[in-house]
Amino acid sequence: MMIATMTMYTLMLFIAYTKLPVVISANIVYHINEEESPHAYIGDIAVDSNLSRSLTHQQHALVTFTQLQRKVSSGSHLFNVTNTGKLYTTQTLDAESLCIYMKECFKIVKVAVRKVETFIKILTIKIIIEDINDHQPKFLEDQIKLEFYETDGKGSTKSIPNAVDKDIGLLNSNITYKLKDKSKKFSLSTFKGFDGVNLLKITLEGMLDRELKDTYKLQLVAKDRGSPPKEGILNIEISVIDVNDNQPQFPQQIYNISISDTHHISTPIFILSATDLDSGKNGDITYNFYQRASSYAEKNFKLMSNGEIFLNENFYKDRGQIYKLYIQAMDRGRPPLSSTAMLIINVINNQNNAPNINIDFVSPLTETSTTISEASQIGSFIAYVMVTDTDSGPNGQIKCNIHHKMFRLSNMGSKEYKILVKEPLDRETIDHYIVSIVCHDMGSPPLKTKKQFSVKVTDVNDVEPHFTKETFQFLTYENQKVDFPIGFINATDPDLGDGGQLTYSIINDNNNDNIPFQLTKYGFISTSQPIDREVKDIYNLQVLVKDNGTPSLNNTANILIEILDKNDNAPLFYVS
């Protein structure tokens, strides 16, 4: 079910393991369930944006919508916006792969709204991907073994691993636990850790006597709160033996450090140190990333078993980036005991990076070229420009200029620009332009980026045909046979396509319908009947040329044909 919300509002999202809190303003919010089939309909932007309130019915028919920033990195490639504003998915959406550990899974699509070539506004569309309960709670292992000493008293506890549900929805990933124990000797204790994860312990409810019973088999059921709920099972085997009863302890639960984006990978960024009061293997501690975030952490960091943390070679150094790592200290006892600490890593920028220019064309030919009609008015919207610079302070402050007299760059704020037509276009004069945009930061020294693109000017029928002469003169003898050639007339038209295709015709004089000549549409003149010079020796005709454009344009010229004499009359005597 998709729901569109028109109220402009600000959402504060905290994205764990990625960046600082992000503030996003959206014009329209839609909801769609994950796992919908590709090309699923989401909503009608034209209706939900209420543009019709300020436009007439005729004006509304001229409004078109163009999706911007069609890049994999932004997530907008998952969606398609039609010219009329209909929003669809392009593929099946999986919330778990798209939004790892986000409290709300969403993607942002930017849409340019135009009326003909006139820019109206940029709409920010937020699509919330609703999680469905397609994953069950899962333990790292199907079975574990615990040991209690027969000397352990009532209330003794043993830590056991919790289950992980890959779903991201609040209910779908919310796990409850139930212990099945026919002996009634044990119970389950659950409480929240500082990181919000359930910590589980098996609690001894009575005295143990190994001579009476040395093994207990329990089942721990982990059930989520989805609809319908799903569950996973952990089989627990408890051995009663004659004692590892202390878990490792960090001096503090949260560490906060800052590193430079120039930090060398051969130097540790931090060294963890936990203590364990037990001796031997029970007090021997190793360190690892907490399993729920291990793949993310291992991509950027390397944790040694002695607690040293290094940067990986593919570590992504982005100014303002914040990483949160959950580190587990585990002893080597049987069963092993563990505790968790959180390490917050702030990346500080010490470099000056050049700006990055991204151009989205309204009518793209390629990634670096676009088309525009020569009939486009001054102020027509050509392209949307977004400039990014990951630096902070003056190093991240941007100024951009366009290097061309026919176009101008209009600042929209927040490092966003639009490219507009500045001067009238004439394809017959220049049919294509090379345009450069140059952006530089305010650092010292300033760094700049230049990006070129080409603009192809498309034709409209705006030039009328032109005869090569105002008057065409021809000579021919009388008494020639029908279809005898007289000559050619010709005109030129620089327009392309139908606008440059010409047709010729004689303008018939109503006072002289019997014209002894014919003219093909290609400009060839010939006789249509025998001509008698003694009847008429000079013909003055007017010819019309027109192109096949819409609307058609035309022009006229004169044709003068002089008839030469043949000796076709005998002398006559007149008797007086």
Coordinates of C-alpha atoms in Angstrom, one line a residue:
M1 CA 0.0 0.0 0.0
M2 CA 1.4 3.4 -1.0
I3 CA 0.6 6.5 0.9
A4 CA 1.6 10.0 -0.3
T5 CA 2.0 12.9 2.2
M6 CA 2.1 16.4 0.8
T7 CA 3.1 18.4 4.0
M8 CA 6.7 19.7 3.8
Y9 CA 8.5 18.6 6.9
T10 CA 12.0 17.8 8.1
L11 CA 13.1 14.3 9.1
M12 CA 16.1 13.6 11.4
L13 CA 17.7 10.3 10.7
F14 CA 20.6 8.7 12.6
I15 CA 22.4 6.3 10.3
A16 CA 24.5 4.0 12.5
Y17 CA 28.0 3.1 11.2
T18 CA 27.9 5.7 8.4
K19 CA 27.6 9.4 8.8
L20 CA 26.5 12.2 11.0
P21 CA 22.7 12.7 11.5
V22 CA 21.1 13.6 8.2
V23 CA 18.4 16.2 7.8
I24 CA 16.2 15.6 4.7
S25 CA 13.3 17.8 3.5
A26 CA 10.8 16.0 1.3
N27 CA 8.0 17.4 -0.8
I28 CA 6.2 14.0 -1.1
V29 CA 6.5 10.8 1.0
Y30 CA 5.5 7.4 -0.4
H31 CA 5.5 4.0 1.3
I32 CA 6.1 0.7 -0.5
N33 CA 6.6 -2.8 0.8
E34 CA 9.9 -4.5 0.0
E35 CA 9.8 -7.6 -2.3
E36 CA 7.2 -6.0 -4.6
S37 CA 7.5 -7.1 -8.3
P38 CA 9.6 -4.9 -10.6
H39 CA 7.7 -1.9 -12.2
A40 CA 5.4 -1.7 -9.2
Y41 CA 3.3 1.5 -9.2
I42 CA 4.1 3.8 -6.3
G43 CA 2.3 7.1 -6.9
D44 CA 1.4 10.0 -9.1
I45 CA 3.7 12.9 -8.5
A46 CA 1.7 15.2 -10.7
V47 CA -1.4 14.7 -8.5
D48 CA 0.2 14.5 -5.1
S49 CA 2.4 17.6 -5.6
N50 CA -0.8 19.7 -6.0
L51 CA 0.6 21.5 -9.0
S52 CA -2.8 21.6 -10.6
R53 CA -4.0 24.1 -7.9
S54 CA -1.8 26.8 -9.5
L55 CA -2.2 25.8 -13.1
T56 CA -5.1 25.8 -15.6
H57 CA -6.1 22.6 -17.3
Q58 CA -4.3 23.7 -20.5
Q59 CA -1.1 24.6 -18.6
H60 CA -1.2 21.3 -16.7
A61 CA -1.1 19.4 -20.0
L62 CA 2.3 21.2 -20.8
V63 CA 4.0 20.1 -17.5
T64 CA 6.6 17.4 -17.7
F65 CA 8.6 15.6 -15.0
T66 CA 12.2 14.5 -15.4
Q67 CA 14.1 12.3 -12.9
L68 CA 17.5 13.6 -11.9
Q69 CA 20.6 12.0 -10.4
R70 CA 20.1 8.5 -12.1
K71 CA 23.1 7.0 -10.2
V72 CA 23.6 3.8 -8.4
S73 CA 25.3 5.6 -5.5
S74 CA 22.2 7.7 -4.8
G75 CA 19.7 4.8 -5.0
S76 CA 17.5 6.7 -7.5
H77 CA 18.2 4.0 -10.2
L78 CA 15.7 1.8 -8.2
F79 CA 12.9 4.0 -9.5
N80 CA 11.5 5.5 -12.7
V81 CA 9.5 8.7 -13.2
T82 CA 7.5 9.1 -16.4
N83 CA 7.1 12.4 -18.3
T84 CA 3.6 12.6 -16.8
G85 CA 4.8 12.1 -13.2
K86 CA 4.0 8.5 -12.6
L87 CA 6.5 6.8 -10.1
Y88 CA 7.4 3.1 -10.5
T89 CA 10.0 0.7 -9.2
T90 CA 12.6 -0.6 -11.6
Q91 CA 13.4 -3.8 -9.7
T92 CA 12.5 -5.8 -6.6
L93 CA 13.4 -3.9 -3.5
D94 CA 15.1 -5.6 -0.5
A95 CA 15.1 -3.5 2.6
E96 CA 17.7 -5.6 4.3
S97 CA 20.3 -5.0 1.6
L98 CA 19.4 -1.4 0.9
C99 CA 19.2 -0.1 4.4
I100 CA 21.5 -2.1 6.8
Y101 CA 20.8 -1.0 10.4
M102 CA 18.8 2.1 9.5
K103 CA 15.8 2.7 11.7
E104 CA 13.8 3.8 8.7
C105 CA 14.6 2.5 5.2
F106 CA 14.2 5.1 2.5
K107 CA 15.6 6.5 -0.7
I108 CA 15.5 10.0 -2.2
V109 CA 14.5 10.8 -5.8
K110 CA 14.8 14.4 -7.2
V111 CA 12.5 15.4 -10.0
A112 CA 12.7 18.4 -12.2
V113 CA 9.3 19.9 -13.1
R114 CA 9.0 22.0 -16.3
K115 CA 6.3 23.7 -18.4
V116 CA 7.6 23.2 -22.0
E117 CA 11.3 24.4 -21.5
T118 CA 10.5 26.7 -18.5
F119 CA 11.8 25.5 -15.2
I120 CA 9.2 25.3 -12.4
K121 CA 10.9 23.6 -9.5
I122 CA 12.9 20.6 -8.2
L123 CA 10.8 18.2 -6.2
T124 CA 12.4 16.0 -3.5
I125 CA 10.5 12.6 -3.3
K126 CA 11.1 10.3 -0.3
I127 CA 10.2 6.6 -0.8
I128 CA 10.0 4.7 2.5
I129 CA 10.6 0.9 1.9
E130 CA 8.6 -1.0 4.5
D131 CA 10.1 -4.1 5.9
I132 CA 8.3 -7.4 5.7
N133 CA 9.0 -10.3 8.0
D134 CA 11.0 -12.5 5.6
H135 CA 13.8 -13.5 8.0
Q136 CA 13.6 -15.7 11.1
P137 CA 15.6 -15.2 14.3
K138 CA 18.8 -17.2 13.9
F139 CA 21.4 -18.2 16.4
L140 CA 25.1 -18.4 15.4
E141 CA 25.0 -22.1 16.3
D142 CA 22.2 -24.6 16.5
Q143 CA 23.5 -26.1 19.7
I144 CA 25.7 -25.0 22.6
K145 CA 27.1 -26.7 25.7
L146 CA 27.1 -25.1 29.1
E147 CA 28.7 -26.3 32.3
F148 CA 27.5 -25.8 35.9
Y149 CA 29.5 -27.0 38.9
E150 CA 27.5 -29.0 41.4
T151 CA 28.7 -26.5 44.0
D152 CA 27.0 -23.6 42.2
G153 CA 24.2 -22.2 44.3
K154 CA 20.7 -21.0 43.3
G155 CA 20.9 -17.8 41.2
S156 CA 24.1 -18.8 39.5
T157 CA 24.0 -17.7 35.8
K158 CA 25.7 -18.6 32.5
S159 CA 25.7 -16.3 29.5
I160 CA 24.3 -17.6 26.3
P161 CA 24.4 -16.1 22.8
N162 CA 21.4 -14.2 21.5
A163 CA 19.7 -14.6 18.2
V164 CA 20.0 -12.2 15.3
D165 CA 17.1 -11.3 13.0
K166 CA 18.2 -9.7 9.6
D167 CA 14.9 -7.9 9.2
I168 CA 15.1 -4.1 9.9
G169 CA 11.5 -3.4 10.9
L170 CA 10.9 -2.6 14.6
L171 CA 8.5 -5.5 15.1
N172 CA 10.1 -7.9 12.6
S173 CA 13.5 -7.6 14.3
N174 CA 12.2 -7.5 17.9
I175 CA 13.0 -10.8 19.4
T176 CA 11.4 -12.4 22.5
Y177 CA 12.8 -15.5 24.2
K178 CA 11.2 -18.5 25.9
L179 CA 13.1 -21.3 27.7
K180 CA 11.7 -24.9 27.6
D181 CA 13.0 -26.9 30.6
K182 CA 11.1 -29.9 31.8
S183 CA 13.3 -30.3 34.8
K184 CA 12.4 -26.8 36.1
K185 CA 16.0 -26.5 37.3
F186 CA 16.8 -23.5 35.1
S187 CA 15.2 -20.2 34.0
L188 CA 16.0 -17.5 31.4
S189 CA 17.1 -14.0 32.4
T190 CA 17.0 -11.3 29.8
F191 CA 18.0 -7.6 30.0
K192 CA 19.1 -4.9 27.6
G193 CA 22.8 -4.1 27.1
F194 CA 24.0 -0.5 26.6
D195 CA 23.8 -1.1 22.8
G196 CA 20.2 -2.1 23.0
V197 CA 20.9 -5.8 22.3
N198 CA 19.3 -8.5 24.5
L199 CA 21.8 -10.1 26.9
L200 CA 20.7 -13.7 27.9
K201 CA 21.7 -15.7 30.9
I202 CA 20.6 -19.2 32.1
T203 CA 19.9 -19.0 35.8
L204 CA 20.1 -21.9 38.2
E205 CA 16.9 -22.3 40.2
G206 CA 17.9 -25.2 42.4
M207 CA 20.7 -27.2 43.8
L208 CA 22.5 -29.6 41.4
D209 CA 23.7 -33.1 42.3
R210 CA 26.0 -34.6 39.6
E211 CA 25.6 -38.1 41.1
L212 CA 21.9 -37.9 40.5
K213 CA 21.9 -36.2 37.1
D214 CA 24.9 -34.9 35.1
T215 CA 23.3 -33.6 31.9
Y216 CA 20.3 -31.4 31.2
K217 CA 18.9 -30.6 27.7
L218 CA 17.0 -27.4 27.2
Q219 CA 15.5 -25.5 24.3
L220 CA 15.6 -21.7 23.8
V221 CA 13.0 -20.4 21.4
A222 CA 13.6 -17.0 19.8
K223 CA 10.5 -15.5 18.3
D224 CA 10.1 -12.2 16.5
R225 CA 7.0 -9.9 16.7
G226 CA 6.3 -9.9 12.9
S227 CA 3.0 -11.0 11.4
P228 CA 3.0 -13.9 11.2
P229 CA 5.9 -14.3 13.7
K230 CA 8.9 -16.5 12.9
E231 CA 11.2 -18.3 15.3
G232 CA 14.5 -20.0 15.7
I233 CA 15.6 -22.6 18.2
L234 CA 18.9 -23.1 20.1
N235 CA 19.5 -26.4 21.8
I236 CA 21.3 -26.1 25.1
E237 CA 23.1 -29.0 26.7
I238 CA 24.1 -28.4 30.3
S239 CA 26.8 -30.6 31.9
V240 CA 27.2 -30.6 35.6
I241 CA 30.9 -30.6 36.5
D242 CA 33.0 -30.1 39.5
V243 CA 34.6 -23.6 37.7
N244 CA 35.1 -19.9 34.3
D245 CA 32.8 -17.6 36.2
N246 CA 34.1 -14.2 35.4
Q247 CA 33.6 -12.5 32.1
P248 CA 36.1 -10.1 30.6
Q249 CA 35.6 -6.4 31.6
F250 CA 36.4 -3.3 29.7
P251 CA 37.5 -0.2 31.7
Q252 CA 34.7 1.7 30.0
Q253 CA 31.8 0.7 27.8
I254 CA 32.2 3.6 25.2
Y255 CA 35.4 4.9 23.7
N256 CA 35.4 8.0 21.5
I257 CA 38.4 8.8 19.3
S258 CA 39.3 11.0 16.3
I259 CA 41.6 10.1 13.4
S260 CA 42.9 12.1 10.5
D261 CA 42.0 11.1 7.0
T262 CA 45.7 10.8 6.3
H263 CA 46.3 8.2 9.0
H264 CA 48.7 5.5 7.8
I265 CA 47.4 1.9 7.7
S266 CA 50.5 0.5 9.4
T267 CA 49.8 2.4 12.6
P268 CA 47.1 1.2 15.0
I269 CA 44.3 3.8 15.6
F270 CA 43.5 2.3 19.0
I271 CA 44.5 -0.5 21.4
L272 CA 41.7 -2.2 23.4
S273 CA 42.4 -3.7 26.8
A274 CA 40.0 -5.7 28.9
T275 CA 40.7 -7.7 32.1
D276 CA 39.4 -11.1 33.4
L277 CA 39.8 -12.1 37.0
D278 CA 40.0 -15.8 36.0
S279 CA 43.3 -17.5 35.5
G280 CA 44.6 -19.8 32.7
K281 CA 42.5 -20.1 29.6
N282 CA 39.5 -18.7 31.5
G283 CA 41.4 -15.4 31.8
D284 CA 43.0 -15.4 28.3
I285 CA 41.2 -12.7 26.2
T286 CA 40.8 -12.4 22.5
Y287 CA 39.1 -9.6 20.6
N288 CA 36.7 -9.7 17.7
F289 CA 34.0 -7.6 16.0
Y290 CA 30.5 -8.2 17.3
Q291 CA 28.9 -10.6 14.9
R292 CA 25.9 -8.5 13.9
A293 CA 28.2 -5.8 12.5
S294 CA 31.2 -7.8 11.6
S295 CA 31.0 -7.6 7.8
Y296 CA 30.6 -3.8 7.9
A297 CA 33.5 -3.4 10.4
E298 CA 35.9 -5.8 8.6
K299 CA 35.4 -3.9 5.4
N300 CA 37.0 -0.8 6.9
F301 CA 39.0 -2.0 9.9
K302 CA 41.3 -4.8 10.9
L303 CA 41.1 -6.0 14.6
M304 CA 44.0 -8.1 15.9
S305 CA 43.5 -10.7 18.6
N306 CA 45.6 -8.6 21.0
G307 CA 43.2 -5.6 20.7
E308 CA 45.1 -3.5 18.2
I309 CA 42.8 -1.9 15.6
F310 CA 44.2 -0.8 12.1
L311 CA 42.6 0.7 9.0
N312 CA 42.0 -1.6 6.1
E313 CA 43.4 -0.7 2.7
N314 CA 39.9 0.0 1.3
F315 CA 39.0 2.3 4.2
Y316 CA 36.6 5.0 3.0
K317 CA 37.9 8.3 4.3
D318 CA 35.1 10.9 4.0
R319 CA 35.1 14.2 5.9
G320 CA 32.7 14.2 8.8
Q321 CA 32.3 10.4 8.7
I322 CA 31.5 8.6 12.0
Y323 CA 32.1 4.9 12.4
K324 CA 30.7 2.9 15.4
L325 CA 32.3 -0.4 16.1
Y326 CA 31.1 -2.9 18.6
I327 CA 34.1 -4.9 20.0
Q328 CA 33.7 -8.2 21.8
A329 CA 36.2 -9.4 24.4
M330 CA 36.0 -13.1 24.9
D331 CA 37.9 -15.5 27.1
R332 CA 39.0 -19.0 26.2
G333 CA 37.0 -20.7 29.0
R334 CA 34.4 -23.4 28.4
P335 CA 31.9 -22.0 27.7
P336 CA 33.6 -18.7 26.7
L337 CA 32.4 -15.5 28.4
S338 CA 32.4 -12.2 26.8
S339 CA 31.5 -8.5 27.1
T340 CA 31.1 -5.7 24.6
A341 CA 32.4 -2.1 24.2
M342 CA 31.6 0.5 21.6
L343 CA 34.4 2.4 19.8
I344 CA 33.2 5.7 18.1
I345 CA 35.7 6.8 15.4
N346 CA 35.5 10.4 14.0
V347 CA 37.3 11.1 10.7
I348 CA 38.9 14.6 10.6
N349 CA 39.6 16.1 7.2
N350 CA 43.2 17.4 6.7
Q351 CA 43.1 17.4 2.9
N352 CA 41.8 19.8 0.2
N353 CA 39.8 18.0 -2.5
A354 CA 38.7 19.4 -5.8
P355 CA 35.0 19.9 -6.3
N356 CA 33.0 17.3 -8.3
I357 CA 30.5 18.5 -10.9
N358 CA 27.5 16.4 -11.9
I359 CA 25.2 17.5 -14.8
D360 CA 21.7 16.0 -15.4
F361 CA 20.3 17.1 -18.8
V362 CA 16.6 17.5 -19.5
S363 CA 17.0 16.1 -23.1
P364 CA 20.3 14.1 -22.9
L365 CA 22.0 12.6 -26.0
T366 CA 24.9 11.1 -24.0
E367 CA 26.4 11.7 -20.6
T368 CA 28.1 14.8 -22.0
S369 CA 25.7 16.1 -24.6
T370 CA 22.2 17.4 -24.9
T371 CA 19.7 18.8 -27.5
I372 CA 17.7 22.0 -27.5
S373 CA 15.3 23.5 -30.1
E374 CA 16.3 26.7 -31.8
A375 CA 12.8 27.9 -31.0
S376 CA 13.6 27.8 -27.2
Q377 CA 12.9 31.0 -25.4
I378 CA 15.5 32.9 -23.3
G379 CA 15.4 31.4 -19.8
S380 CA 14.6 27.9 -21.0
F381 CA 15.8 25.1 -18.6
I382 CA 18.5 22.9 -20.1
A383 CA 20.2 21.0 -17.2
Y384 CA 20.4 20.6 -13.4
V385 CA 23.9 20.9 -11.9
M386 CA 25.0 19.5 -8.5
V387 CA 28.5 20.2 -7.1
T388 CA 29.9 18.2 -4.2
D389 CA 33.1 18.8 -2.2
T390 CA 33.8 16.7 0.9
D391 CA 36.1 19.2 2.4
S392 CA 35.1 21.4 5.4
G393 CA 35.5 25.2 5.9
P394 CA 36.7 27.3 3.0
N395 CA 38.0 24.2 1.3
G396 CA 34.4 23.1 0.9
Q397 CA 32.9 26.4 -0.2
I398 CA 32.2 26.4 -3.9
K399 CA 31.9 29.1 -6.6
C400 CA 30.9 28.1 -10.2
N401 CA 30.9 29.9 -13.6
I402 CA 29.7 29.0 -17.1
H403 CA 32.0 29.9 -20.0
H404 CA 29.6 30.7 -22.9
K405 CA 27.8 33.8 -24.1
M406 CA 24.6 31.8 -25.1
F407 CA 23.9 30.2 -21.8
R408 CA 23.9 31.2 -18.1
L409 CA 24.3 29.5 -14.7
S410 CA 21.6 30.2 -12.1
N411 CA 22.4 29.5 -8.5
M412 CA 19.7 27.5 -6.6
G413 CA 21.6 27.3 -3.3
S414 CA 23.2 24.3 -1.5
K415 CA 25.7 23.9 -4.3
E416 CA 22.9 23.4 -6.9
Y417 CA 22.5 25.2 -10.2
K418 CA 20.4 25.3 -13.3
I419 CA 21.6 26.0 -16.8
L420 CA 19.4 28.4 -18.8
V421 CA 19.3 29.8 -22.3
K422 CA 20.8 33.4 -22.3
E423 CA 20.5 34.5 -25.9
P424 CA 18.3 33.6 -28.9
L425 CA 19.4 30.5 -30.8
D426 CA 19.6 30.1 -34.6
R427 CA 20.6 26.7 -36.0
E428 CA 21.2 28.1 -39.4
T429 CA 23.9 30.3 -37.9
I430 CA 25.4 27.8 -35.4
D431 CA 24.1 24.3 -35.0
H432 CA 26.1 23.2 -32.0
Y433 CA 28.0 24.6 -29.0
I434 CA 30.8 23.4 -26.7
V435 CA 30.0 24.7 -23.1
S436 CA 32.3 24.7 -20.1
I437 CA 31.5 24.9 -16.4
V438 CA 34.3 25.7 -14.0
C439 CA 33.9 25.3 -10.2
H440 CA 36.6 26.2 -7.6
D441 CA 36.7 26.1 -3.8
M442 CA 37.9 28.8 -1.5
G443 CA 40.9 26.9 -0.2
S444 CA 44.5 28.0 -0.2
P445 CA 45.4 27.3 -2.9
P446 CA 42.0 27.0 -4.5
L447 CA 41.3 23.8 -6.4
K448 CA 39.1 23.8 -9.5
T449 CA 37.3 21.4 -11.7
K450 CA 36.2 21.9 -15.3
K451 CA 33.5 20.0 -17.1
Q452 CA 32.6 20.4 -20.7
F453 CA 29.4 19.4 -22.5
S454 CA 28.0 19.9 -26.0
V455 CA 24.6 21.4 -27.0
K456 CA 23.1 20.3 -30.3
V457 CA 20.6 22.9 -31.7
T458 CA 17.6 21.2 -33.4
D459 CA 15.9 22.8 -36.4
V460 CA 12.5 24.5 -36.7
N461 CA 11.0 25.7 -40.0
D462 CA 11.9 29.4 -39.6
V463 CA 13.5 30.3 -42.9
E464 CA 11.5 30.8 -46.1
P465 CA 12.8 29.5 -49.5
H466 CA 14.8 31.9 -51.6
F467 CA 15.0 31.9 -55.4
T468 CA 18.5 32.3 -56.9
K469 CA 17.1 35.0 -59.2
E470 CA 14.2 37.4 -59.1
T471 CA 13.5 36.7 -62.8
F472 CA 14.4 33.7 -64.8
Q473 CA 14.7 34.3 -68.6
F474 CA 14.4 31.6 -71.3
L475 CA 14.3 31.4 -75.2
T476 CA 12.6 28.7 -77.2
Y477 CA 11.4 28.3 -80.8
E478 CA 7.7 28.1 -81.8
N479 CA 6.1 24.9 -83.0
Q480 CA 8.1 22.6 -80.7
K481 CA 6.5 19.3 -79.7
V482 CA 4.8 18.8 -76.3
D483 CA 7.2 18.3 -73.3
F484 CA 10.0 20.1 -75.2
P485 CA 12.4 21.3 -72.4
I486 CA 12.6 25.0 -71.7
G487 CA 14.9 25.1 -68.6
F488 CA 15.2 24.9 -64.8
I489 CA 14.4 27.2 -62.0
N490 CA 15.8 26.7 -58.5
A491 CA 15.6 28.0 -54.9
T492 CA 17.4 27.2 -51.6
D493 CA 16.2 26.7 -48.0
P494 CA 18.8 26.1 -45.2
D495 CA 16.2 24.4 -42.9
L496 CA 16.6 20.7 -42.3
G497 CA 14.1 17.8 -43.0
D498 CA 10.7 18.8 -44.3
G499 CA 11.5 22.4 -43.8
G500 CA 14.2 22.2 -46.4
Q501 CA 12.2 20.1 -49.0
L502 CA 10.9 22.4 -51.8
T503 CA 8.0 22.2 -54.3
Y504 CA 7.5 24.5 -57.4
S505 CA 4.3 25.5 -59.2
I506 CA 3.1 28.1 -61.7
I507 CA 0.7 30.8 -60.3
N508 CA -2.1 30.7 -62.9
D509 CA -3.3 34.1 -64.1
N510 CA -7.1 34.0 -64.2
N511 CA -7.0 36.3 -67.2
N512 CA -4.9 33.8 -69.2
D513 CA -5.8 30.2 -68.3
N514 CA -4.3 28.8 -71.4
I515 CA -0.6 28.8 -70.5
P516 CA 1.4 26.6 -72.9
F517 CA 3.9 25.6 -70.3
Q518 CA 4.1 23.1 -67.4
L519 CA 6.3 23.1 -64.3
T520 CA 7.3 20.0 -62.3
K521 CA 7.5 20.2 -58.5
Y522 CA 11.2 19.9 -58.9
G523 CA 11.5 23.1 -61.1
F524 CA 11.7 21.7 -64.6
I525 CA 9.8 23.8 -67.3
S526 CA 8.6 22.3 -70.5
T527 CA 5.9 22.9 -73.2
S528 CA 2.5 21.6 -72.6
Q529 CA 1.2 22.3 -76.2
P530 CA 2.6 23.7 -79.5
I531 CA 3.4 27.5 -79.4
D532 CA 2.7 30.0 -82.2
R533 CA 4.9 33.1 -82.1
E534 CA 2.6 34.9 -84.4
V535 CA -0.1 34.6 -81.7
K536 CA 2.1 35.6 -78.7
D537 CA 5.9 36.1 -78.7
I538 CA 6.6 36.7 -75.0
Y539 CA 5.2 35.1 -71.8
N540 CA 5.5 36.6 -68.4
L541 CA 4.7 34.0 -65.7
Q542 CA 4.9 34.0 -61.9
V543 CA 6.2 30.9 -60.1
L544 CA 5.7 29.8 -56.4
V545 CA 8.1 27.8 -54.3
K546 CA 7.1 26.4 -50.9
D547 CA 8.7 24.1 -48.3
N548 CA 7.1 21.1 -46.7
G549 CA 7.5 22.4 -43.1
T550 CA 4.8 23.1 -40.6
P551 CA 3.7 25.8 -41.0
S552 CA 4.8 25.9 -44.7
L553 CA 6.8 28.9 -45.9
N554 CA 6.9 30.2 -49.5
N555 CA 8.3 32.7 -52.0
T556 CA 7.7 33.9 -55.6
A557 CA 9.8 34.8 -58.7
N558 CA 9.1 35.8 -62.3
I559 CA 9.7 33.7 -65.4
L560 CA 10.1 35.4 -68.9
I561 CA 9.9 33.1 -71.9
E562 CA 10.6 34.6 -75.4
I563 CA 9.3 32.7 -78.4
L564 CA 11.7 32.7 -81.4
D565 CA 10.3 32.6 -85.0
K566 CA 10.4 29.8 -87.5
N567 CA 9.7 30.3 -91.2
D568 CA 6.3 28.7 -91.1
N569 CA 4.2 31.2 -93.0
A570 CA 4.2 31.6 -96.8
P571 CA 4.0 35.2 -98.3
L572 CA 0.5 36.4 -99.0
F573 CA -0.6 38.9 -101.7
Y574 CA -3.2 41.4 -100.8
V575 CA -5.3 42.5 -103.8
S576 CA -6.2 46.2 -103.6

